[in-house]
PDB file of C-alpha atoms in Angstrom:
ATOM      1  CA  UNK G   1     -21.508 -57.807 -17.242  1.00 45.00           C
ATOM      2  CA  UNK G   2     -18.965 -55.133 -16.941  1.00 45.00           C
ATOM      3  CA  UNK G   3     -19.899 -51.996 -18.881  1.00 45.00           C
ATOM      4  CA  UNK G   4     -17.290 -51.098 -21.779  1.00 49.00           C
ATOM      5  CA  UNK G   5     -16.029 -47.414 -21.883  1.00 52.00           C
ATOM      6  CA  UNK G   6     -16.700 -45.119 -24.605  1.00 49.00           C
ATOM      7  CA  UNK G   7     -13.855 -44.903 -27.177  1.00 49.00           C
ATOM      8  CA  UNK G   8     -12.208 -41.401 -26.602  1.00 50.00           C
ATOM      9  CA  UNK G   9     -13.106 -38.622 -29.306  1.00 52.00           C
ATOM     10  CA  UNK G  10     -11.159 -38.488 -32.442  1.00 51.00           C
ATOM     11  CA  UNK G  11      -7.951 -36.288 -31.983  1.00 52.00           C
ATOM     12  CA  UNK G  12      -8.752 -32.529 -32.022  1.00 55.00           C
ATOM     13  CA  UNK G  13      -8.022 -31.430 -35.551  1.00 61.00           C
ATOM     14  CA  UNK G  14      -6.700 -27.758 -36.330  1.00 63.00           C
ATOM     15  CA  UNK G  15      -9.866 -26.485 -38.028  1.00 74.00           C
ATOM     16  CA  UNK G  16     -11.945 -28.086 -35.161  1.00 75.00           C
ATOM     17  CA  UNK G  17      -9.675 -26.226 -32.227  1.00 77.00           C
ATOM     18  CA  UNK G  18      -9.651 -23.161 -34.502  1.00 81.00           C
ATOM     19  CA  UNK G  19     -13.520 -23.156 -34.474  1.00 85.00           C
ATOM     20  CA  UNK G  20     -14.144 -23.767 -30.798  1.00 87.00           C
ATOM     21  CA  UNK G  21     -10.993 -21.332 -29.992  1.00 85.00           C
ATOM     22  CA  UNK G  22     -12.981 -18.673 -32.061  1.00 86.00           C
ATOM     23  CA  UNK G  23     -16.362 -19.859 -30.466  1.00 88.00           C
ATOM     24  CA  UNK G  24     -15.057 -19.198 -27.065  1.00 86.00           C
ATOM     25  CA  UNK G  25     -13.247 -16.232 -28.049  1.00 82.00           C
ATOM     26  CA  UNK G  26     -17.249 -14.713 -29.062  1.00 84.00           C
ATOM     27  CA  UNK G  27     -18.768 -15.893 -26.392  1.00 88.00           C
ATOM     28  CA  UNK G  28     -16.446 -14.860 -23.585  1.00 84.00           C
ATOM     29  CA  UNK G  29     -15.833 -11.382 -24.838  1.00 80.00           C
ATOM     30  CA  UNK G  30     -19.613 -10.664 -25.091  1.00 80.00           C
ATOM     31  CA  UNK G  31     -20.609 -12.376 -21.719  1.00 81.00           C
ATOM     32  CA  UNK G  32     -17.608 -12.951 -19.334  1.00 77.00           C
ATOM     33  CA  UNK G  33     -16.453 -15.991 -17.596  1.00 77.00           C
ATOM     34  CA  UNK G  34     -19.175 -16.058 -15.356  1.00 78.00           C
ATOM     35  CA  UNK G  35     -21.633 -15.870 -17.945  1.00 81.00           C
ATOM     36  CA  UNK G  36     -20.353 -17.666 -20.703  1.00 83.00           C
ATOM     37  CA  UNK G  37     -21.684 -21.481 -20.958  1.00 87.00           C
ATOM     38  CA  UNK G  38     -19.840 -24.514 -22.546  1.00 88.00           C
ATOM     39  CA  UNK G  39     -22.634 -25.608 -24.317  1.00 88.00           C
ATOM     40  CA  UNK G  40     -23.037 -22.488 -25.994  1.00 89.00           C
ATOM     41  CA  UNK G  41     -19.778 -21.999 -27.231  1.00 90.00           C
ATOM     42  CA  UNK G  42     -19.784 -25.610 -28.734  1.00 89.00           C
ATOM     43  CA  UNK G  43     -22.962 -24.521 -30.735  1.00 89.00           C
ATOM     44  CA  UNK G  44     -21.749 -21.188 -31.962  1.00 88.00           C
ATOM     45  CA  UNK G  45     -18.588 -23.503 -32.725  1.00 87.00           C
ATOM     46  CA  UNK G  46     -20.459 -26.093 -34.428  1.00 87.00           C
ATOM     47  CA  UNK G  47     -18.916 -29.039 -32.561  1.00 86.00           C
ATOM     48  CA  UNK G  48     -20.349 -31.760 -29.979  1.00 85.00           C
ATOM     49  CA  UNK G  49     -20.823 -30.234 -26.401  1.00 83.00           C
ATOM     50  CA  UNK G  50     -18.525 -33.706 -25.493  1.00 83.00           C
ATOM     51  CA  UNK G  51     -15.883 -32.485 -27.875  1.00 82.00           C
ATOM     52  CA  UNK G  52     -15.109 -29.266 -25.911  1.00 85.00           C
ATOM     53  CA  UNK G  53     -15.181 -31.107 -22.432  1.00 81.00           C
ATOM     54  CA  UNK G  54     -12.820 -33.407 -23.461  1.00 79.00           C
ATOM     55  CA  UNK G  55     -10.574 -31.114 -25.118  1.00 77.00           C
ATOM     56  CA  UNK G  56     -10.421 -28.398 -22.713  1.00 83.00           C
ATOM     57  CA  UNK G  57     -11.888 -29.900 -19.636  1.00 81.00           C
ATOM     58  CA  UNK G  58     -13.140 -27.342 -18.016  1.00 85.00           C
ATOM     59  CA  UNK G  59     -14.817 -23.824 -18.303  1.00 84.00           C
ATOM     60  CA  UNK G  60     -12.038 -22.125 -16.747  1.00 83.00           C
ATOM     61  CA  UNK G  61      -8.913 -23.732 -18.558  1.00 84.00           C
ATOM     62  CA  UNK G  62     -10.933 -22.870 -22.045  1.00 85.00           C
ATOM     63  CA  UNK G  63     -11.074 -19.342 -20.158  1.00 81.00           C
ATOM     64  CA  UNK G  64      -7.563 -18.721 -19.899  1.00 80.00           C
ATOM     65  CA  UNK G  65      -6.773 -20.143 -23.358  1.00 81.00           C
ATOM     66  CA  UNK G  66      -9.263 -17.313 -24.555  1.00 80.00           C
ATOM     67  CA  UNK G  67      -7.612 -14.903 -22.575  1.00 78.00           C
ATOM     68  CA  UNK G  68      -4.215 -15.267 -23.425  1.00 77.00           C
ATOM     69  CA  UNK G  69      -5.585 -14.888 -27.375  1.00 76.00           C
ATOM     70  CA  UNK G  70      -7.367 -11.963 -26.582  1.00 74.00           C
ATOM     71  CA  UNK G  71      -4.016 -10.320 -25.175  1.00 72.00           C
ATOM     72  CA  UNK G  72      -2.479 -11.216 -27.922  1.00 70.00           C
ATOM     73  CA  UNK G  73      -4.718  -9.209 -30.046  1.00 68.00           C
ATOM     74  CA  UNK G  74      -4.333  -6.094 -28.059  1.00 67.00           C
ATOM     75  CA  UNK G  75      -0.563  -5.643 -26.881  1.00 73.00           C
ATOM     76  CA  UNK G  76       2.191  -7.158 -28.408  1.00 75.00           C
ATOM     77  CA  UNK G  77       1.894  -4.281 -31.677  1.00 81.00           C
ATOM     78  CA  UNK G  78       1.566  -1.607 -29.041  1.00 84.00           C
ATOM     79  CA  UNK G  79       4.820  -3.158 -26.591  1.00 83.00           C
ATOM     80  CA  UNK G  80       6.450  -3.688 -30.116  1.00 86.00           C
ATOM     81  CA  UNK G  81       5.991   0.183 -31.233  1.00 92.00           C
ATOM     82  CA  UNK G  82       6.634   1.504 -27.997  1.00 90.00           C
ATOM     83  CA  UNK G  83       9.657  -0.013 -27.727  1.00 88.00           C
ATOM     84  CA  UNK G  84      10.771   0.761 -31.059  1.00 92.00           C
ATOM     85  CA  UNK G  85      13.737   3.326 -32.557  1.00 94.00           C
ATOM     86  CA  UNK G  86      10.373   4.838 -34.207  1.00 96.00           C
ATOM     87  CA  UNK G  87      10.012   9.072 -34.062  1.00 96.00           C
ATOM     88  CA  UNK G  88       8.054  10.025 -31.243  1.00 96.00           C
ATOM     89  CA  UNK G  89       5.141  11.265 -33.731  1.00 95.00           C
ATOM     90  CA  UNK G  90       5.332   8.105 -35.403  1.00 96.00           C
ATOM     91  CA  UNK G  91       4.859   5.866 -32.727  1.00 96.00           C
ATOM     92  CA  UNK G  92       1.783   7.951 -31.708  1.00 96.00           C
ATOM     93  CA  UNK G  93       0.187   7.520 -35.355  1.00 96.00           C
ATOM     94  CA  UNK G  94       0.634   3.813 -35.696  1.00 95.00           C
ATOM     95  CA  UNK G  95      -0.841   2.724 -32.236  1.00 94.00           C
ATOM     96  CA  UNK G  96      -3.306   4.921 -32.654  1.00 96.00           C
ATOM     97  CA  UNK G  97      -4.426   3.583 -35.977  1.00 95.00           C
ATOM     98  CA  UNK G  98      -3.555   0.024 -35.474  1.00 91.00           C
ATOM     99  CA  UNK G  99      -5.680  -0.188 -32.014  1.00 91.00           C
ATOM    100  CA  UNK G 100      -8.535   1.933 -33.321  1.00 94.00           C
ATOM    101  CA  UNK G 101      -8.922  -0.520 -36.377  1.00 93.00           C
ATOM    102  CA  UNK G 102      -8.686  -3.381 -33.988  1.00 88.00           C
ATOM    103  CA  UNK G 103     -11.124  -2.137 -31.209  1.00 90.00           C
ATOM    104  CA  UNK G 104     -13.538  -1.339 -34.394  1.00 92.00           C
ATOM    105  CA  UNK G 105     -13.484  -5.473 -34.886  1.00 87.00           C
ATOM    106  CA  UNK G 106     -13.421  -6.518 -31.463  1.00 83.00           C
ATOM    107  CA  UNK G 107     -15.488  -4.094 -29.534  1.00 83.00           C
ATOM    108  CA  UNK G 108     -16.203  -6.304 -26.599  1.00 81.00           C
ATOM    109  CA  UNK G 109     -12.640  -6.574 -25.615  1.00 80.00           C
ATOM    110  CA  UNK G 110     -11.519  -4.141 -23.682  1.00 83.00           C
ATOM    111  CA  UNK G 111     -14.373  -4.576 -21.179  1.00 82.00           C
ATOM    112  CA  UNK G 112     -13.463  -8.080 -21.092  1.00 80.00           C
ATOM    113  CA  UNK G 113     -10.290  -7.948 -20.712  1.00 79.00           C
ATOM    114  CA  UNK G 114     -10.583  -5.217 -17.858  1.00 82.00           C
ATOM    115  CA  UNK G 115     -13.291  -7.278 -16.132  1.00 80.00           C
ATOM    116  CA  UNK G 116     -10.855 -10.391 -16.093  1.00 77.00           C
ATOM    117  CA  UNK G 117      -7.953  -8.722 -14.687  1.00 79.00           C
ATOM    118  CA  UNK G 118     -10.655  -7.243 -11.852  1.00 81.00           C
ATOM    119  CA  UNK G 119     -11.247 -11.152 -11.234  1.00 79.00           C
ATOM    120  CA  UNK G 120      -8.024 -12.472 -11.598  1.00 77.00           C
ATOM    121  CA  UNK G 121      -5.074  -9.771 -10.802  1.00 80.00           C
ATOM    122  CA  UNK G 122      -2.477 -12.254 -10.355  1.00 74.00           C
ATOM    123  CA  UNK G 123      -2.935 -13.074 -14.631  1.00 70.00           C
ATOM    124  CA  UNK G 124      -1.498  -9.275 -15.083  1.00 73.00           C
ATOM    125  CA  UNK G 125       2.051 -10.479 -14.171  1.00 70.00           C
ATOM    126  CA  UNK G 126       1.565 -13.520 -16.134  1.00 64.00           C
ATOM    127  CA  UNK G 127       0.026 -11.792 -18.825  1.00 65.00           C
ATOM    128  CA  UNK G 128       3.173  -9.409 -19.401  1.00 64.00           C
ATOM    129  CA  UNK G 129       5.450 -12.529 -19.542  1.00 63.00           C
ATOM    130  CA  UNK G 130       3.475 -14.590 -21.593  1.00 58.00           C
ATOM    131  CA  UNK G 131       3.464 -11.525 -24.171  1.00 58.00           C
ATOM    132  CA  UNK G 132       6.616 -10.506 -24.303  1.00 55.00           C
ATOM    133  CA  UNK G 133       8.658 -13.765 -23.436  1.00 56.00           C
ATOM    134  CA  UNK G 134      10.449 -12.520 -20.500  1.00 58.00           C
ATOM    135  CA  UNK G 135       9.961 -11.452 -16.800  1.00 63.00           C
ATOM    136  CA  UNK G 136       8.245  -8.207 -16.443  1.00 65.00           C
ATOM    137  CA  UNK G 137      11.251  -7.130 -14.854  1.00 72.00           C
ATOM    138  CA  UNK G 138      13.280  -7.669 -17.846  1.00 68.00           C
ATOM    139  CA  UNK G 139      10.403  -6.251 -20.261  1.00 69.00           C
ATOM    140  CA  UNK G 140       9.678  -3.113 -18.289  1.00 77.00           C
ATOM    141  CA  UNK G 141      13.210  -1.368 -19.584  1.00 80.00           C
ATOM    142  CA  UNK G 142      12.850  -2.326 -22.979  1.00 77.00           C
ATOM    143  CA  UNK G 143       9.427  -0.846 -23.197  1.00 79.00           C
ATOM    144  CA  UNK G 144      10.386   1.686 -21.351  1.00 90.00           C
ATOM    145  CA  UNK G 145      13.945   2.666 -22.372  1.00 90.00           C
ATOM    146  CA  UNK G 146      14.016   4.144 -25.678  1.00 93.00           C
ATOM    147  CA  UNK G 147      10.824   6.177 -24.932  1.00 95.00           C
ATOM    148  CA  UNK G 148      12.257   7.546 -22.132  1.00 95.00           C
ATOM    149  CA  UNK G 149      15.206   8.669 -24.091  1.00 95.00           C
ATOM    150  CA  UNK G 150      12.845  10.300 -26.769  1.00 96.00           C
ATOM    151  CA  UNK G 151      10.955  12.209 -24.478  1.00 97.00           C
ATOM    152  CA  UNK G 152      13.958  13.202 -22.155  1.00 97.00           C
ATOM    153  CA  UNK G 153      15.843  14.341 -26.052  1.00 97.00           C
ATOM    154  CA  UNK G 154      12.712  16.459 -27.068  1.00 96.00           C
ATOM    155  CA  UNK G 155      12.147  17.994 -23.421  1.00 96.00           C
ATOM    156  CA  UNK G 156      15.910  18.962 -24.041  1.00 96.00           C
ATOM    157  CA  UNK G 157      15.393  20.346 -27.260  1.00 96.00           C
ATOM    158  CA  UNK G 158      11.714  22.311 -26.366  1.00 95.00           C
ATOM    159  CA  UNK G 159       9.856  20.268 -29.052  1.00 95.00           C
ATOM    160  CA  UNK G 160       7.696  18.696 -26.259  1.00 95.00           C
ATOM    161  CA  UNK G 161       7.099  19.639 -22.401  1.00 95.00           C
ATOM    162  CA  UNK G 162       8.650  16.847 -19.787  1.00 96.00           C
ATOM    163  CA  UNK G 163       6.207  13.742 -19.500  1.00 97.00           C
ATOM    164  CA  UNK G 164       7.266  10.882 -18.435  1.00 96.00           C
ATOM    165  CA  UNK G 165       7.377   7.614 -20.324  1.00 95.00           C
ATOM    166  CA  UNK G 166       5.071   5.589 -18.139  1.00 94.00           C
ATOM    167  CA  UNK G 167       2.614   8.935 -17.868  1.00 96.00           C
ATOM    168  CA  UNK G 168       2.835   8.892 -21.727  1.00 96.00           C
ATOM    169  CA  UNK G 169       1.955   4.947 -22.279  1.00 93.00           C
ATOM    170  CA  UNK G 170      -0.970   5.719 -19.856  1.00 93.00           C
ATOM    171  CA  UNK G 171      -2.214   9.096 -21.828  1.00 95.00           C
ATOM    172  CA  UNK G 172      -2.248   7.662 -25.523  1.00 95.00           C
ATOM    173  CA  UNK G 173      -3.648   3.961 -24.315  1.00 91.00           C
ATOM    174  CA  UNK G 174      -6.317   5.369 -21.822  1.00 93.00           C
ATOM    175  CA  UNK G 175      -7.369   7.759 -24.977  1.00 95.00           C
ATOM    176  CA  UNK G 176      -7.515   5.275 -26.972  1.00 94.00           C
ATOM    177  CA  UNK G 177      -9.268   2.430 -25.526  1.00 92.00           C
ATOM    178  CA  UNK G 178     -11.360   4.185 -22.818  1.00 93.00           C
ATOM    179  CA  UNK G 179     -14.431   4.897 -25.396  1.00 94.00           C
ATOM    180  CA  UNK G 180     -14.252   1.198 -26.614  1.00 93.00           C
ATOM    181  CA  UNK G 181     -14.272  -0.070 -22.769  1.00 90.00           C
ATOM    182  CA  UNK G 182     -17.442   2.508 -22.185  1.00 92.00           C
ATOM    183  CA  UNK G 183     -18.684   1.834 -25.097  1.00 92.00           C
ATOM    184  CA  UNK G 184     -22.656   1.518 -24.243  1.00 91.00           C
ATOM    185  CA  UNK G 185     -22.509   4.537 -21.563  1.00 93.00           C
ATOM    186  CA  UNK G 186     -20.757   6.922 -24.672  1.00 95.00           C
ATOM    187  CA  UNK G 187     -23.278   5.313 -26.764  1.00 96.00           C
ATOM    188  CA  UNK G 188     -26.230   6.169 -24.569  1.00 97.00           C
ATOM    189  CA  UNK G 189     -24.793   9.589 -23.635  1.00 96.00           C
ATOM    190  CA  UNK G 190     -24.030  11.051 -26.903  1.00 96.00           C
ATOM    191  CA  UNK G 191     -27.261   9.332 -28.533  1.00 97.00           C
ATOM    192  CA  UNK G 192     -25.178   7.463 -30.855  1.00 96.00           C
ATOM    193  CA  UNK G 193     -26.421   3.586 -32.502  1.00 96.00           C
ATOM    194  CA  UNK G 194     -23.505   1.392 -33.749  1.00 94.00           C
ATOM    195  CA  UNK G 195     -22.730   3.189 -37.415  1.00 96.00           C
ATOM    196  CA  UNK G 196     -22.621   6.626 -35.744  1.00 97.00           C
ATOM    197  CA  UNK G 197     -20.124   4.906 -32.876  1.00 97.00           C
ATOM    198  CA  UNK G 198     -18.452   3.711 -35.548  1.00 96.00           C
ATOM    199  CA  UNK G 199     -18.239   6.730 -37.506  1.00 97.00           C
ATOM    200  CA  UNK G 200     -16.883   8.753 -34.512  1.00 97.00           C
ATOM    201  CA  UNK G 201     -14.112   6.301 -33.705  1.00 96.00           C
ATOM    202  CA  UNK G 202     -12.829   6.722 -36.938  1.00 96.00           C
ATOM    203  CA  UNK G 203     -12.929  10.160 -37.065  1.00 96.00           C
ATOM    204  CA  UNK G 204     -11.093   9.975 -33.621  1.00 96.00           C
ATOM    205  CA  UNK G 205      -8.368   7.822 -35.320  1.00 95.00           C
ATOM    206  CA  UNK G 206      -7.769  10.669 -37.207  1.00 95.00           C
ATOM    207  CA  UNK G 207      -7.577  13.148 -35.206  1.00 96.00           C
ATOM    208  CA  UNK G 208      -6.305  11.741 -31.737  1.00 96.00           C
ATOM    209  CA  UNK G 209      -2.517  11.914 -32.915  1.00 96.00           C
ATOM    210  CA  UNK G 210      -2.806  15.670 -33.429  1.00 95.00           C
ATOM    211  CA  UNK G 211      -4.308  15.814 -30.088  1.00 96.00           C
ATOM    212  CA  UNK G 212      -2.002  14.118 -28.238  1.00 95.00           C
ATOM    213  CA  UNK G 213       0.869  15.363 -29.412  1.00 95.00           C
ATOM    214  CA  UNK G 214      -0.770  18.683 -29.227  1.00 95.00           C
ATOM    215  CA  UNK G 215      -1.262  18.642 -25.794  1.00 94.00           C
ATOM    216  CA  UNK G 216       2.782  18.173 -25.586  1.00 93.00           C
ATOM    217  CA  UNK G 217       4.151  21.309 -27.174  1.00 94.00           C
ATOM    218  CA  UNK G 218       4.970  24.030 -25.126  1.00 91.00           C
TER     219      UNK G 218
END
């Protein structure tokens, strides 16, 4: 007797995708691709272990889906500021405060993300398009264009020293995010528990705009 095939899950609902989207998001951020398991993130999403398999197929196309939300958590403010007709000042004090708050809710991120691109290089290309809806080639002036301009103006007019723009992108985002990526080795060096880290990254989103800029006046 011929065996009859399983009907096909229901379709995958919003709230459902949402969940195992979010699921995955937790679970890949906190242990990797390599170490992240299926099964876990349908538990932690509250859904059949079927439901994701069917859905997503495999490990690694749930993977990417997770890591082109996490990049959209972390650049598309910070291209979008950059880019922007925003004072030079300005644009230090809102990426500042806008990644600082973010990092504080995703902490695992950054080492994530970093640790994917190690893995994969060839998603840093894609990565760029897929955040900014154009070739890197076509999104590299526009991020770097008006910046340039600003920092060329104030070198002009002895506000700040020469720096250039790509040198200043790499400055203010290594600041930012390096202590988030290192997170357990600043922890462990400094002595500090979670509320303490916490407490010192505010602090630093405070301060860090003064520093930065500081470190740019003649």
């Amino acid at each position: 007797m011929a065996r009859r095939n399983s009907p096909p899950p229901a379709p995958l609902d919003a709230d459902s995708e949402s969940r195992i989207l979010d699921a995955a998001h937790a679970v890949f951020t906190r242990r990797g691709t390599a170490g992240a398991r299926m099964a876990e993130i349908a538990r932690e999403a509250g859904v059949n272990h079927a439901l994701v398999h069917y859905y997503f197929r495999t490990k690694q196309r749930l993977a990417e889906a997770v890591f082109r939300r996490a990049t959209g958590q972390l650049f598309p403010e910070m291209i979008a500021v950059f880019a922007s007709e925003l004072p030079i000042e300005e644009k230090v004090r809102r990426i500042v405060a806008a990644q600082v708050d973010m990092l504080l809710e995703n902490r695992y991120l950054p080492g994530y993300l970093l640790a994917e691109l190690n893995h994969y290089p060839e998603r840093a290309e894609l990565l760029l398009s897929s955040m900014a809806g154009a070739a890197p080639d076509v999104v590299r002036p526009r991020l770097f264009g008006t910046l340039t301009q600003q920092l060329e103006a104030a070198a002009r007019g002895g506000t700040l020293r020469p720096i250039s723009a790509q040198a200043f992108v790499l400055h203010l985002v290594a600041m930012v995010v390096y202590p988030f990526a290192a997170r357990p080795l600043v922890m462990a060096i400094m002595g500090l528990d979670d509320a303490r880290f916490t407490a010192m990254m505010r602090k630093r989103k405070a301060e860090l705009p003064e520093f930065s800029l500081a470190a740019l006046r003649p």
